[in-house]
Amino acid sequence: MDARLERVVRERIDRLPTGLRPKLSRDERVFFIDNPKSGGGTFAAYADWAVQLYTVLGYQTTLWRTERPGHAEELALRAAEQGATLIVTCSGDGGVRETVAGIMALAAEKRPKFSVIPKGTANVLAKTVGLQVGPIPDLLQACFRQLFWAQERPLDVGFLNDAAFACFAGFGFDADLIDNVPAKDKRLLKEWAYLFAGLRTLFGWNASEKRFTPYRPPLMRVRGTDRDGRAVEQTGYFVAVGNVADYGSRLFPFMQNARLDDGLLDVVVVATRDLRELLHIGQQVVTRTHLRNPQVFSFQSAQPLTVESLEEPVAMHVDCELLARAGHCTLRVEPAALRVLA
């Protein structure tokens, strides 16, 4: 934007009544971390537009772009070390997770606020905090909430071993499903790509061999304590541990009691691998009745818990980012570890 026009716009905004001006302090040092490949590049211009909007309104901004997996974590840490007071991730949940991991590498008193301009497939965190409404990422929805609403809320951060996550971790079917989502489907179908991948995984469709192979997830054991301190031990074939209620489309509230700021991890264990019963449980998730199913076990915990495979090493993920298969892992939560601007 022309410098003179920018100055005029800023002067006009400053003349507005106090209630109509941005509530975000002009003293913020805002760093944008953009993943240009997120969402298949559909919303590639969002970061540049957001920077222009912030700059016009008088904020000091810096824009960095990621170049490889894990780069957002490095950039978030570097931004904080260079004095960032607000880090805005322009990405999907994978980029959000990396940014969270980078900020969490700092001492608690040195962690800047963070926010999201959603441009990924599911954008679970953005939808949960109101930075996205509906299936399509909306730049103005996110920016106006950040600038004119400027509400901060605490965010619990979970850890699977040393891997931080903002939304959820999954084991078995949950992770195998993610491994079966083609990049083209994610670009075209958004979060619905996960539904179709789930059905392919459940029915064991092998695209290369063009035949169905029975899907048999390994048996796992979860050990921990519930919110009242009672010991819990449960076995099952599908384990999800989360910080948010829904898996992204608002139609699949698998961990429907989860909250971002309650200091608890929600754990859901499915104790069957019968195909018909799994389809039935999927239908119950949509109607929010699955926790009444005797094959579904749920509890909340503030204390560390363990997930152990009783067969072969199990597939794992954090915020839809696959990790190496393992036979045993530990999960924990750090309450109110970060501040989200939304």
mmCIF file of N, CA, C and O in Angstrom, residues 305-339:
data_model
loop_
_atom_site.group_PDB
_atom_site.id
_atom_site.type_symbol
_atom_site.label_atom_id
_atom_site.label_comp_id
_atom_site.label_asym_id
_atom_site.label_seq_id
_atom_site.Cartn_x
_atom_site.Cartn_y
_atom_site.Cartn_z
ATOM 1 N N LEU A 305 -0.020 -40.324 32.249
ATOM 2 C CA LEU A 305 -0.570 -41.646 31.978
ATOM 3 C C LEU A 305 0.286 -42.327 30.921
ATOM 4 O O LEU A 305 1.077 -41.675 30.236
ATOM 5 N N THR A 306 0.142 -43.625 30.794
ATOM 6 C CA THR A 306 0.938 -44.383 29.834
ATOM 7 C C THR A 306 0.026 -45.133 28.869
ATOM 8 O O THR A 306 -1.082 -45.546 29.231
ATOM 9 N N VAL A 307 0.494 -45.288 27.642
ATOM 10 C CA VAL A 307 -0.168 -46.117 26.637
ATOM 11 C C VAL A 307 0.860 -47.153 26.190
ATOM 12 O O VAL A 307 1.972 -46.808 25.779
ATOM 13 N N GLU A 308 0.476 -48.422 26.272
ATOM 14 C CA GLU A 308 1.391 -49.521 25.977
ATOM 15 C C GLU A 308 0.739 -50.489 24.992
ATOM 16 O O GLU A 308 -0.414 -50.880 25.177
ATOM 17 N N SER A 309 1.459 -50.829 23.949
ATOM 18 C CA SER A 309 0.960 -51.835 23.018
ATOM 19 C C SER A 309 1.246 -53.222 23.575
ATOM 20 O O SER A 309 2.382 -53.510 23.982
ATOM 21 N N LEU A 310 0.235 -54.077 23.578
ATOM 22 C CA LEU A 310 0.415 -55.447 24.053
ATOM 23 C C LEU A 310 0.750 -56.397 22.910
ATOM 24 O O LEU A 310 0.887 -57.604 23.128
ATOM 25 N N GLU A 311 0.875 -55.847 21.705
ATOM 26 C CA GLU A 311 1.242 -56.639 20.528
ATOM 27 C C GLU A 311 2.413 -55.939 19.833
ATOM 28 O O GLU A 311 3.403 -55.627 20.491
ATOM 29 N N GLU A 312 2.299 -55.659 18.538
ATOM 30 C CA GLU A 312 3.395 -55.005 17.832
ATOM 31 C C GLU A 312 3.386 -53.502 18.138
ATOM 32 O O GLU A 312 2.409 -52.974 18.650
ATOM 33 N N PRO A 313 4.487 -52.780 17.817
ATOM 34 C CA PRO A 313 4.515 -51.331 18.015
ATOM 35 C C PRO A 313 3.332 -50.658 17.315
ATOM 36 O O PRO A 313 2.916 -51.073 16.231
ATOM 37 N N VAL A 314 2.798 -49.632 17.939
ATOM 38 C CA VAL A 314 1.561 -49.022 17.475
ATOM 39 C C VAL A 314 1.840 -47.670 16.810
ATOM 40 O O VAL A 314 2.775 -46.950 17.181
ATOM 41 N N ALA A 315 1.032 -47.332 15.803
ATOM 42 C CA ALA A 315 1.133 -46.026 15.154
ATOM 43 C C ALA A 315 0.642 -44.942 16.111
ATOM 44 O O ALA A 315 -0.304 -45.148 16.871
ATOM 45 N N MET A 316 1.297 -43.760 16.068
ATOM 46 C CA MET A 316 0.950 -42.661 16.966
ATOM 47 C C MET A 316 0.950 -41.348 16.175
ATOM 48 O O MET A 316 1.655 -41.212 15.176
ATOM 49 N N HIS A 317 0.164 -40.381 16.652
ATOM 50 C CA HIS A 317 0.217 -39.040 16.057
ATOM 51 C C HIS A 317 -0.049 -37.988 17.116
ATOM 52 O O HIS A 317 -0.661 -38.253 18.153
ATOM 53 N N VAL A 318 0.412 -36.770 16.866
ATOM 54 C CA VAL A 318 0.051 -35.600 17.657
ATOM 55 C C VAL A 318 -0.447 -34.538 16.691
ATOM 56 O O VAL A 318 0.224 -34.197 15.719
ATOM 57 N N ASP A 319 -1.667 -34.055 16.914
ATOM 58 C CA ASP A 319 -2.279 -33.032 16.052
ATOM 59 C C ASP A 319 -2.156 -33.399 14.576
ATOM 60 O O ASP A 319 -1.803 -32.575 13.728
ATOM 61 N N CYS A 320 -2.433 -34.663 14.277
ATOM 62 C CA CYS A 320 -2.444 -35.200 12.913
ATOM 63 C C CYS A 320 -1.064 -35.234 12.258
ATOM 64 O O CYS A 320 -0.955 -35.350 11.026
ATOM 65 N N GLU A 321 -0.007 -35.155 13.064
ATOM 66 C CA GLU A 321 1.355 -35.332 12.563
ATOM 67 C C GLU A 321 1.860 -36.680 13.061
ATOM 68 O O GLU A 321 1.986 -36.894 14.277
ATOM 69 N N LEU A 322 2.163 -37.593 12.139
ATOM 70 C CA LEU A 322 2.568 -38.946 12.512
ATOM 71 C C LEU A 322 3.929 -38.964 13.184
ATOM 72 O O LEU A 322 4.854 -38.255 12.772
ATOM 73 N N LEU A 323 4.032 -39.778 14.220
ATOM 74 C CA LEU A 323 5.299 -40.027 14.896
ATOM 75 C C LEU A 323 5.734 -41.462 14.608
ATOM 76 O O LEU A 323 4.985 -42.240 14.013
ATOM 77 N N ALA A 324 6.913 -41.819 15.056
ATOM 78 C CA ALA A 324 7.394 -43.184 14.865
ATOM 79 C C ALA A 324 6.549 -44.155 15.691
ATOM 80 O O ALA A 324 6.054 -43.809 16.768
ATOM 81 N N ARG A 325 6.368 -45.360 15.167
ATOM 82 C CA ARG A 325 5.657 -46.393 15.928
ATOM 83 C C ARG A 325 6.441 -46.737 17.193
ATOM 84 O O ARG A 325 7.669 -46.686 17.202
ATOM 85 N N ALA A 326 5.702 -47.069 18.242
ATOM 86 C CA ALA A 326 6.365 -47.386 19.516
ATOM 87 C C ALA A 326 5.527 -48.386 20.293
ATOM 88 O O ALA A 326 4.322 -48.540 20.048
ATOM 89 N N GLY A 327 6.164 -49.054 21.237
ATOM 90 C CA GLY A 327 5.472 -50.022 22.063
ATOM 91 C C GLY A 327 5.006 -49.443 23.380
ATOM 92 O O GLY A 327 4.159 -50.030 24.056
ATOM 93 N N HIS A 328 5.539 -48.266 23.736
ATOM 94 C CA HIS A 328 5.213 -47.686 25.031
ATOM 95 C C HIS A 328 5.454 -46.185 24.973
ATOM 96 O O HIS A 328 6.417 -45.721 24.356
ATOM 97 N N CYS A 329 4.578 -45.399 25.579
ATOM 98 C CA CYS A 329 4.783 -43.955 25.641
ATOM 99 C C CYS A 329 4.104 -43.384 26.878
ATOM 100 O O CYS A 329 3.243 -44.018 27.493
ATOM 101 N N THR A 330 4.493 -42.164 27.235
ATOM 102 C CA THR A 330 3.929 -41.460 28.385
ATOM 103 C C THR A 330 3.318 -40.149 27.924
ATOM 104 O O THR A 330 3.874 -39.467 27.052
ATOM 105 N N LEU A 331 2.175 -39.793 28.499
ATOM 106 C CA LEU A 331 1.518 -38.527 28.190
ATOM 107 C C LEU A 331 1.346 -37.720 29.464
ATOM 108 O O LEU A 331 1.121 -38.279 30.544
ATOM 109 N N ARG A 332 1.421 -36.395 29.319
ATOM 110 C CA ARG A 332 1.202 -35.506 30.447
ATOM 111 C C ARG A 332 0.645 -34.184 29.929
ATOM 112 O O ARG A 332 0.636 -33.941 28.711
ATOM 113 N N VAL A 333 0.190 -33.331 30.838
ATOM 114 C CA VAL A 333 -0.358 -32.038 30.459
ATOM 115 C C VAL A 333 0.271 -30.952 31.311
ATOM 116 O O VAL A 333 0.533 -31.154 32.500
ATOM 117 N N GLU A 334 0.569 -29.814 30.679
ATOM 118 C CA GLU A 334 1.016 -28.631 31.401
ATOM 119 C C GLU A 334 -0.135 -27.622 31.363
ATOM 120 O O GLU A 334 -0.402 -27.024 30.317
ATOM 121 N N PRO A 335 -0.839 -27.417 32.477
ATOM 122 C CA PRO A 335 -2.015 -26.540 32.477
ATOM 123 C C PRO A 335 -1.655 -25.082 32.206
ATOM 124 O O PRO A 335 -0.611 -24.584 32.655
ATOM 125 N N ALA A 336 -2.529 -24.403 31.464
ATOM 126 C CA ALA A 336 -2.392 -22.961 31.188
ATOM 127 C C ALA A 336 -0.968 -22.599 30.773
ATOM 128 O O ALA A 336 -0.413 -21.590 31.212
ATOM 129 N N ALA A 337 -0.389 -23.410 29.915
ATOM 130 C CA ALA A 337 1.017 -23.214 29.518
ATOM 131 C C ALA A 337 1.194 -22.034 28.574
ATOM 132 O O ALA A 337 2.241 -21.400 28.562
ATOM 133 N N LEU A 338 0.166 -21.768 27.749
ATOM 134 C CA LEU A 338 0.252 -20.695 26.752
ATOM 135 C C LEU A 338 -0.976 -19.805 26.799
ATOM 136 O O LEU A 338 -2.005 -20.164 27.384
ATOM 137 N N ARG A 339 -0.855 -18.638 26.150
ATOM 138 C CA ARG A 339 -1.986 -17.718 26.007
ATOM 139 C C ARG A 339 -2.329 -17.604 24.521
ATOM 140 O O ARG A 339 -1.466 -17.273 23.710
#
